[in-house]
Coordinates of C-alpha atoms in Angstrom, one line a residue:
X195 CA 98.7 124.5 155.4
X196 CA 101.0 127.5 154.9
X197 CA 102.3 125.8 151.7
X198 CA 98.7 125.3 150.4
X199 CA 97.9 129.0 151.1
X200 CA 100.9 130.2 149.3
X201 CA 100.0 128.0 146.3
X202 CA 96.5 129.3 146.2
X203 CA 97.8 132.9 146.4
X204 CA 100.2 132.3 143.5
X205 CA 97.4 130.7 141.5
X206 CA 95.3 133.9 142.0
X207 CA 98.1 136.1 140.8
X208 CA 98.9 133.9 137.8
X209 CA 96.0 135.2 135.6
X210 CA 97.2 138.8 136.1
X211 CA 100.7 138.0 135.1
X212 CA 99.6 136.0 132.1
X213 CA 97.3 138.8 131.0
X214 CA 100.2 141.2 131.4
X215 CA 102.4 139.0 129.3
X216 CA 99.8 138.5 126.5
X217 CA 98.5 142.1 126.4
X218 CA 99.4 143.8 123.1
X219 CA 101.9 146.6 123.4
X220 CA 100.7 150.0 122.2
X221 CA 102.1 150.9 118.8
X222 CA 104.8 153.6 118.8
X223 CA 103.8 156.8 117.1
X224 CA 105.7 157.6 113.9
X225 CA 108.6 160.0 114.2
X226 CA 107.7 163.6 113.3
X227 CA 109.5 165.0 110.3
X228 CA 112.3 167.5 110.8
X229 CA 110.4 170.6 109.6
X230 CA 113.3 172.9 110.5
X231 CA 115.4 171.2 107.8
X232 CA 112.6 170.7 105.3
X233 CA 111.5 174.3 105.4
X234 CA 114.9 175.9 105.9
X235 CA 114.5 178.1 102.9
X236 CA 111.9 180.9 103.2
X237 CA 111.6 181.4 99.5
X238 CA 112.3 179.2 96.4
X239 CA 115.6 181.0 95.6
X240 CA 119.2 180.0 96.1
X241 CA 121.5 182.4 98.0
X242 CA 125.2 182.5 97.6
X243 CA 126.6 184.7 100.5
X244 CA 129.9 186.5 100.2
X245 CA 132.8 185.7 102.6
X246 CA 133.0 187.6 105.9
X247 CA 134.7 191.0 105.8
X248 CA 137.5 191.4 108.3
X249 CA 138.7 195.0 108.4
X250 CA 142.1 194.4 109.9
X251 CA 142.8 191.4 107.5
X252 CA 143.4 192.5 103.9
X253 CA 143.1 188.9 102.6
X254 CA 139.3 189.0 103.4
X255 CA 139.0 191.7 100.7
X256 CA 140.7 189.5 98.2
X257 CA 138.4 186.6 99.1
X258 CA 135.3 188.8 98.6
X259 CA 136.6 190.1 95.3
X260 CA 137.3 186.6 94.0
X261 CA 134.0 185.2 95.0
X262 CA 132.2 188.2 93.4
X263 CA 134.1 187.9 90.2
X264 CA 133.4 184.1 90.1
X265 CA 129.7 184.7 90.3
X266 CA 129.8 187.4 87.7
X267 CA 131.8 185.5 85.2
X268 CA 130.1 182.2 85.8
X269 CA 126.7 182.9 87.3
X270 CA 124.9 179.9 88.9
X271 CA 121.9 178.4 87.1
X272 CA 118.6 179.9 88.1
X273 CA 115.7 177.5 88.6
X274 CA 112.5 178.1 86.7
X275 CA 109.1 176.5 87.2
X276 CA 106.1 176.1 85.0
X277 CA 102.5 177.0 85.7
X278 CA 99.4 176.8 83.6
X279 CA 96.6 179.4 83.8
X280 CA 93.1 178.1 83.7
X281 CA 90.4 180.6 82.7
X282 CA 87.7 178.3 84.1
X283 CA 89.0 178.4 87.7
X284 CA 90.9 181.7 87.5
X285 CA 94.0 180.1 89.0
X286 CA 97.4 178.7 88.1
X287 CA 98.0 174.9 88.1
X288 CA 101.4 173.3 88.7
X289 CA 101.5 169.7 87.7
X290 CA 105.2 168.7 88.0
X291 CA 105.6 166.8 91.3
X292 CA 109.1 168.1 91.9
X293 CA 108.0 171.7 91.4
X294 CA 105.1 171.1 93.8
X295 CA 107.3 169.9 96.6
X296 CA 109.8 172.8 96.1
X297 CA 107.1 175.5 96.0
X298 CA 105.5 174.1 99.2
X299 CA 108.6 173.4 101.1
X300 CA 110.2 176.8 100.2
X301 CA 107.6 179.4 101.2
X302 CA 104.3 177.4 101.5
X303 CA 103.0 178.5 98.1
X304 CA 99.6 177.2 96.9
X305 CA 97.5 174.3 98.1
X306 CA 96.9 170.7 96.9
X307 CA 93.8 170.3 94.7
X308 CA 92.9 167.0 96.5
X309 CA 94.2 167.9 100.0
X310 CA 93.4 170.5 102.7
X311 CA 96.6 172.5 102.4
X312 CA 99.8 170.5 101.9
X313 CA 99.7 168.3 98.7
X314 CA 99.7 164.8 100.4
X315 CA 97.1 163.0 98.4
X316 CA 99.5 160.5 96.9
X317 CA 101.1 159.7 100.2
X318 CA 97.7 159.0 101.7
X319 CA 96.8 156.7 98.8
X320 CA 100.0 154.7 99.4
X321 CA 98.8 154.2 103.0
X322 CA 95.9 152.2 101.6
X323 CA 93.6 155.2 101.1
X324 CA 94.0 156.7 104.6
X325 CA 92.4 160.2 104.6
X326 CA 92.8 163.0 107.1
X327 CA 89.5 162.0 108.8
X328 CA 90.7 158.4 109.1
X329 CA 94.0 159.6 110.6
X330 CA 92.0 161.5 113.2
X331 CA 89.9 158.4 114.0
X332 CA 93.1 156.3 114.3
X333 CA 94.7 158.8 116.7
X334 CA 91.5 158.8 118.8
X335 CA 91.5 155.0 118.8
X336 CA 95.2 154.9 119.9
X337 CA 94.5 157.4 122.6
X338 CA 91.5 155.3 123.8
X339 CA 93.7 152.2 123.8
X340 CA 96.4 154.0 125.8
X341 CA 93.8 154.9 128.5
X342 CA 92.6 151.3 128.6
X343 CA 96.2 150.1 129.0
X344 CA 96.8 152.5 131.8
X345 CA 93.6 151.4 133.6
X346 CA 94.6 147.8 133.2
X347 CA 98.1 148.3 134.7
X348 CA 96.5 150.1 137.7
X349 CA 94.1 147.2 138.2
X350 CA 97.0 144.7 138.1
X351 CA 98.9 146.7 140.7
X352 CA 95.8 146.7 143.0
X353 CA 95.4 142.9 142.5
X354 CA 99.0 142.3 143.2
X355 CA 98.9 144.3 146.4
X356 CA 95.8 142.5 147.6
X357 CA 97.5 139.1 146.8
X358 CA 100.5 140.1 148.8
X359 CA 98.3 141.1 151.8
X360 CA 96.4 137.9 151.6
X361 CA 99.6 135.9 151.5
X362 CA 100.9 137.5 154.7
X363 CA 97.6 137.0 156.4
X364 CA 97.6 133.2 155.5
X365 CA 101.1 132.8 156.7
X366 CA 100.2 134.2 160.2
X367 CA 97.1 132.0 160.5
X368 CA 98.7 128.8 159.3
X369 CA 100.3 128.0 162.7
X370 CA 96.9 128.2 164.5
X371 CA 94.9 126.3 161.9
X372 CA 97.5 123.5 161.5
X373 CA 96.8 121.7 164.8
X374 CA 93.0 121.9 164.4
X375 CA 93.0 120.6 160.8
X376 CA 95.1 117.6 161.8
X377 CA 92.7 116.6 164.6
X378 CA 89.7 116.9 162.3
X379 CA 91.3 114.7 159.7
X380 CA 92.1 112.0 162.3
X381 CA 88.6 112.0 163.8
X382 CA 86.9 111.8 160.4
X383 CA 89.2 109.0 159.3
X384 CA 87.2 106.4 161.2
X385 CA 84.3 106.6 158.7
X386 CA 86.4 106.3 155.6
X387 CA 87.3 103.0 154.0
X388 CA 90.8 104.0 153.1
X389 CA 92.3 105.5 156.3
X390 CA 95.8 105.2 155.2
X391 CA 95.4 107.2 152.1
X392 CA 93.6 110.0 154.0
X393 CA 96.3 110.2 156.6
X394 CA 99.0 110.2 154.0
X395 CA 97.4 113.0 152.1
X396 CA 96.9 115.0 155.3
X397 CA 100.5 114.5 156.3
X398 CA 101.7 115.3 152.9
X399 CA 103.4 111.9 152.1
X400 CA 101.6 111.3 148.8
X401 CA 103.8 111.8 145.8
X402 CA 102.7 114.0 142.9
X403 CA 103.6 111.3 140.3
X404 CA 101.2 108.8 141.8
X405 CA 98.4 111.3 142.0
X406 CA 98.8 112.3 138.4
X407 CA 98.8 108.6 137.4
X408 CA 95.6 108.0 139.3
X409 CA 93.8 111.1 138.0
X410 CA 94.9 110.4 134.4
X411 CA 94.4 106.7 134.7
X412 CA 97.8 106.1 133.2
X413 CA 99.1 102.7 132.2
X414 CA 102.5 101.2 133.0
X415 CA 104.8 101.8 130.1
X416 CA 102.7 104.5 128.4
X417 CA 105.3 107.2 128.8
X418 CA 108.0 105.0 127.3
X419 CA 105.8 104.1 124.4
X420 CA 105.1 107.8 123.8
X421 CA 108.8 108.7 123.8
X422 CA 109.5 105.9 121.2
X423 CA 106.7 107.3 119.0
X424 CA 108.1 110.8 119.1
X425 CA 111.6 109.6 118.3
X426 CA 111.0 107.0 115.6
X427 CA 107.6 108.0 114.2
X428 CA 106.5 104.3 114.0
X429 CA 102.9 103.9 115.3
X430 CA 102.5 100.8 117.4
X431 CA 99.7 99.8 119.7
X432 CA 99.9 101.3 123.2
X433 CA 100.5 98.9 126.1
X434 CA 97.3 97.8 127.9
X435 CA 96.7 96.2 131.3
X436 CA 97.1 92.4 131.3
X437 CA 94.4 91.6 133.8
X438 CA 91.1 93.1 134.6
X439 CA 91.9 93.1 138.3
X440 CA 94.6 95.7 137.8
X441 CA 92.0 98.1 136.6
X442 CA 90.2 98.1 139.9
X443 CA 91.6 99.7 143.0
X444 CA 90.1 98.5 146.2
X445 CA 87.0 97.2 144.3
X446 CA 86.3 100.5 142.7
X447 CA 86.3 100.5 138.8
X448 CA 88.7 102.9 137.1
X449 CA 87.8 104.5 133.8
X450 CA 89.9 103.0 131.0
X451 CA 91.8 105.3 128.7
X452 CA 90.4 105.2 125.2
X453 CA 92.7 104.2 122.4
X454 CA 93.5 106.7 119.7
X455 CA 93.4 105.9 116.0
X456 CA 96.6 106.2 114.1
X457 CA 97.1 106.8 110.4
X458 CA 100.2 105.7 108.5
X459 CA 101.4 107.9 105.6
X460 CA 103.9 107.2 102.9
X461 CA 107.5 108.3 103.5
X462 CA 107.2 111.0 100.9
X463 CA 104.3 112.7 102.7
X464 CA 105.9 112.3 106.1
X465 CA 109.2 114.0 104.9
X466 CA 107.4 117.1 103.8
X467 CA 106.5 120.1 105.9
X468 CA 103.2 122.0 105.4
X469 CA 102.3 125.6 106.2
X470 CA 99.1 125.2 108.3
X471 CA 98.6 129.0 108.7
X472 CA 97.6 129.6 105.1
X473 CA 94.1 128.6 103.8
X474 CA 95.6 126.6 101.0
X475 CA 98.0 124.0 102.4
X476 CA 101.1 124.2 100.3
X477 CA 104.4 122.4 101.0
X478 CA 107.2 124.7 102.1
X479 CA 110.0 122.2 101.2
X480 CA 110.1 118.6 100.0
X481 CA 112.5 116.1 98.7
X482 CA 111.0 115.9 95.2
X483 CA 108.9 118.0 92.9
X484 CA 105.7 119.3 94.4
X485 CA 102.4 118.8 92.6
X486 CA 101.0 122.0 94.2
X487 CA 101.7 125.3 92.5
X488 CA 103.0 128.2 94.6
X489 CA 100.4 130.9 95.2
X490 CA 101.9 134.3 94.3
X491 CA 100.5 137.4 95.8
X492 CA 99.3 139.9 93.2
X493 CA 101.4 143.0 92.8
X494 CA 99.9 146.3 93.9
X495 CA 99.3 148.6 90.9
X496 CA 101.4 151.8 90.7
X497 CA 99.3 154.7 91.9
X498 CA 99.3 157.7 89.5
X499 CA 99.5 161.1 91.1
X500 CA 96.3 162.9 90.2
X501 CA 96.9 165.9 92.4
X502 CA 98.3 169.3 91.3
X503 CA 99.1 172.5 93.1
X504 CA 96.7 175.5 92.9
X505 CA 98.3 178.9 93.0
X506 CA 96.3 182.0 93.6
X507 CA 96.7 185.0 91.2
X508 CA 98.7 186.9 93.8
X509 CA 101.0 184.0 94.5
X510 CA 101.6 183.4 90.8
X511 CA 102.3 187.0 90.1
X512 CA 104.7 187.2 93.1
X513 CA 106.6 184.2 91.8
X514 CA 106.7 185.5 88.3
X515 CA 107.2 189.3 88.7
X516 CA 108.7 189.5 92.2
X517 CA 111.1 186.6 92.1
X518 CA 111.2 185.7 88.3
X519 CA 110.9 182.0 88.9
X520 CA 107.5 181.0 87.4
X521 CA 106.7 180.8 83.7
X522 CA 103.0 181.1 83.1
X523 CA 101.3 179.5 80.1
X524 CA 97.7 180.5 79.2
X525 CA 95.2 177.7 78.6
X526 CA 97.5 174.9 77.4
X527 CA 99.4 177.2 74.9
X528 CA 103.1 177.1 74.2
X529 CA 103.6 180.9 74.6
X530 CA 104.9 182.2 78.0
X531 CA 103.0 185.2 79.2
X532 CA 105.2 188.2 80.2
X533 CA 104.5 189.9 83.5
X534 CA 102.7 192.8 81.8
X535 CA 100.3 190.4 80.1
X536 CA 99.8 188.5 83.3
X537 CA 98.9 191.8 85.1
X538 CA 96.1 192.7 82.6
X539 CA 94.9 189.1 82.6
X540 CA 94.8 188.8 86.4
X541 CA 93.1 192.1 86.8
X542 CA 90.3 191.1 84.5
X543 CA 89.9 187.7 86.2
X544 CA 89.8 189.2 89.7
X545 CA 86.1 190.1 89.0
X546 CA 83.4 187.5 88.9
X547 CA 82.5 187.0 86.1
X548 CA 85.7 188.1 84.4
X549 CA 85.6 191.4 82.6
X550 CA 86.1 191.8 78.9
X551 CA 89.2 193.3 77.2
X552 CA 87.2 196.4 76.2
X553 CA 86.7 197.6 79.7
X554 CA 89.4 199.9 81.1
X555 CA 91.3 198.9 84.3
X556 CA 90.5 200.8 87.4
X557 CA 93.0 201.7 90.2
X558 CA 90.8 199.9 92.8
X559 CA 90.7 196.6 91.0
X560 CA 90.5 193.7 93.5
X561 CA 93.7 192.2 92.2
X562 CA 95.7 195.4 92.6
X563 CA 94.6 195.9 96.2
X564 CA 95.1 192.3 97.2
X565 CA 98.5 192.0 95.4
X566 CA 99.8 195.2 97.0
X567 CA 99.0 193.8 100.4
X568 CA 100.4 190.4 99.6
X569 CA 103.7 191.8 98.3
X570 CA 103.9 194.1 101.3
X571 CA 103.7 191.4 103.9
X572 CA 105.8 188.9 101.9
X573 CA 108.6 191.5 101.7
X574 CA 108.4 191.8 105.5
X575 CA 109.1 188.1 105.9
X576 CA 105.6 186.9 106.7
X577 CA 104.1 183.7 105.2
X578 CA 100.9 184.9 103.7
X579 CA 98.0 182.4 103.2
X580 CA 94.4 182.7 102.3
X581 CA 92.1 183.5 105.2
X582 CA 88.7 182.5 103.7
X583 CA 88.3 179.9 106.5
X584 CA 88.0 182.7 109.1
X585 CA 86.1 185.3 107.0
X586 CA 89.3 187.3 106.3
X587 CA 91.4 188.0 103.2
X588 CA 94.8 186.8 104.5
X589 CA 96.4 184.9 107.4
X590 CA 99.9 185.8 108.5
X591 CA 102.2 183.1 109.8
X592 CA 105.5 183.7 111.4
X593 CA 107.3 180.7 109.9
X594 CA 104.5 178.7 108.2
X595 CA 101.5 176.4 108.9
X596 CA 103.9 173.5 109.7
X597 CA 105.3 175.2 112.8
X598 CA 102.5 177.2 114.4
X599 CA 99.0 178.7 113.9
X600 CA 98.6 182.1 112.2
X601 CA 99.0 185.0 114.5
X602 CA 97.2 187.7 112.5
X603 CA 94.1 187.8 110.3
X604 CA 94.1 190.6 107.7
X605 CA 91.1 192.3 106.1
X606 CA 91.7 194.6 103.1
X607 CA 89.8 197.9 103.2
X608 CA 90.3 200.4 100.3
X609 CA 90.9 204.0 101.4
X610 CA 89.9 206.8 99.1
X611 CA 91.9 209.6 100.9
X612 CA 93.3 211.2 97.7
X613 CA 91.7 214.5 96.8
X614 CA 90.6 213.1 93.4
X615 CA 87.9 211.0 95.2
X616 CA 86.4 214.0 97.0
X617 CA 86.4 216.7 94.3
X618 CA 83.0 215.7 92.8
X619 CA 79.8 214.3 94.2
X620 CA 79.9 211.3 91.9
X621 CA 83.4 210.3 93.2
X622 CA 82.3 210.8 96.8
X623 CA 79.2 208.5 96.4
X624 CA 81.4 205.9 94.7
X625 CA 83.9 206.0 97.5
X626 CA 81.2 205.8 100.2
X627 CA 79.6 202.9 98.5
X628 CA 82.8 200.8 98.3
X629 CA 84.0 201.6 101.9
X630 CA 80.6 201.3 103.6
X631 CA 80.9 198.9 106.6
X632 CA 78.7 198.6 109.7
X633 CA 79.7 198.2 113.3
X634 CA 77.9 194.9 113.4
X635 CA 80.1 193.6 110.7
X636 CA 83.3 194.7 112.6
X637 CA 82.0 193.3 115.9
X638 CA 81.2 189.9 114.3
X639 CA 84.5 189.6 112.5
X640 CA 86.4 190.6 115.6
X641 CA 84.5 188.1 117.7
X642 CA 85.4 185.3 115.3
X643 CA 89.1 186.1 115.4
X644 CA 89.0 186.2 119.2
X645 CA 87.5 182.7 119.3
X646 CA 90.3 181.3 117.2
X647 CA 93.1 183.2 119.0
X648 CA 94.0 185.6 116.2
X649 CA 94.4 189.3 116.2
X650 CA 92.4 191.2 113.6
X651 CA 94.4 193.6 111.4
X652 CA 92.6 196.2 109.3
X653 CA 94.8 196.9 106.3
X654 CA 93.9 200.2 104.6
X655 CA 95.2 200.6 101.0
X656 CA 95.3 204.2 99.7
X657 CA 93.8 204.0 96.2
X658 CA 95.6 206.4 93.8
X659 CA 93.7 208.4 91.2
X660 CA 93.3 206.9 87.7
X661 CA 96.1 207.3 85.1
X662 CA 96.1 210.2 82.8
X663 CA 95.5 209.8 79.1
X664 CA 99.1 210.3 78.1
X665 CA 100.2 207.8 80.8
X666 CA 97.8 205.1 79.6
X667 CA 99.4 204.9 76.1
X668 CA 102.9 204.2 77.5
X669 CA 104.3 200.8 78.1
X670 CA 103.1 199.5 81.5
X671 CA 105.6 199.9 84.2
X672 CA 104.6 197.5 87.0
X673 CA 107.0 199.0 89.5
X674 CA 105.5 202.5 88.9
X675 CA 102.0 201.2 89.3
X676 CA 102.7 199.5 92.6
X677 CA 104.6 202.5 94.0
X678 CA 101.4 204.5 93.8
X679 CA 99.7 202.4 96.5
X680 CA 100.3 203.1 100.2
X681 CA 99.4 200.7 103.0
X682 CA 98.4 201.4 106.6
X683 CA 97.5 198.7 109.0
X684 CA 95.6 198.9 112.3
X685 CA 95.6 196.2 114.9
X686 CA 92.1 195.7 116.4
X687 CA 91.4 193.9 119.7
X688 CA 88.2 192.9 121.3
X689 CA 87.5 195.0 124.4
X690 CA 85.9 193.2 127.4
X691 CA 85.0 195.2 130.5
X692 CA 85.9 192.5 133.0
X693 CA 89.4 192.1 131.5
X694 CA 90.2 195.6 130.3
X695 CA 89.4 197.7 133.4
X696 CA 91.8 200.4 134.5

């Protein structure tokens, strides 16, 4: 009885082990790219540092002089990129895939026209059209499957523990129940016709081969006939019983085993192997020529990259004037716009709709204010991105959007503190109209930044007075124009009484 209890316990534990073996393993998440290596350059420029100066070693001075002369006599090639200005969108488009990757990886410039931020449209199309929303759904499904897998393992551990406890309980009760069960079998054996078989089964003398033969109604010589068929492949009739009496045991009829139909194929068909997994059965190999043609899978068409990089006016002017790396072409023309022409063009297109050429440029043009702030924070080492998503002008990243979220949100506010804007009533009204803000506006913007864990920065740009008549006729000096603007920033935090008490 102890043996039977152990067998029953193992049979209960078998489904759990089989389920554990057949359960699919969760897919491993793809390895994250090495962003530290990809975005190792803060700007799309190449730097050639000079050797280290060692004061007590005169050879270091020679090495510095030689490296400096080598760069002066044979200067390294400077990369240049091409961008196309579109008057319809008031932005610059970059279409070269290599240039797109360089501008994004070295400074996070621009945004993909068919993507949220990073130009990854072609990579998503190669993944059978997986979009950002579908990636989010797949991550949620993988997370859900992980939770189900963890719950299944916990249930298997509980079932295994219960099986071990039941096995120990059956082992302790087997000695007590053994004597009683033997007496019951002996007393009930009087009413049975086959007493010997019952006693043999109770004492455990019956062999498993005989029981299997009786249950399966096997015939003598059937297993030998089966082995011959598997070895030679010659179908012959199976052996049958010679007498009808052999099919009765103690007067009880035994169900005969039904004969199976056999089909004989030609040697050519038998020698071939077929792929049964495919819907069209095609021979994998054969001794002769196959009448079936091989099914070839259609080749996937090459996907054309339809995405380009959109650069804002401030980013394009910083790359063109500040770094000298971008060549801007206007509306599919072959002429490259110089920085002075770009400045006048961008100042007109900073208004909506764009202003005409006959209108004079003002010192508080939106482009001049925004570019002064953009150039200021870029020169300090910040990665400046658009903040329209959070109702601000700019977002400041410490290293970039691939590493962390933005820490600061910048709002540009023009400041008319120069005496020119207060010497007449007309100028005072104009300054008050352009700088008028309500406390409700400030409270709402600050509340939004607090919810997204960003600090609000009010960037005040001191607007200079207009140029004099004699200065307007001269050639535009961009450096002189930008030097007239001064920037002051104020960090604003939301004050809550329960957290900011003294």
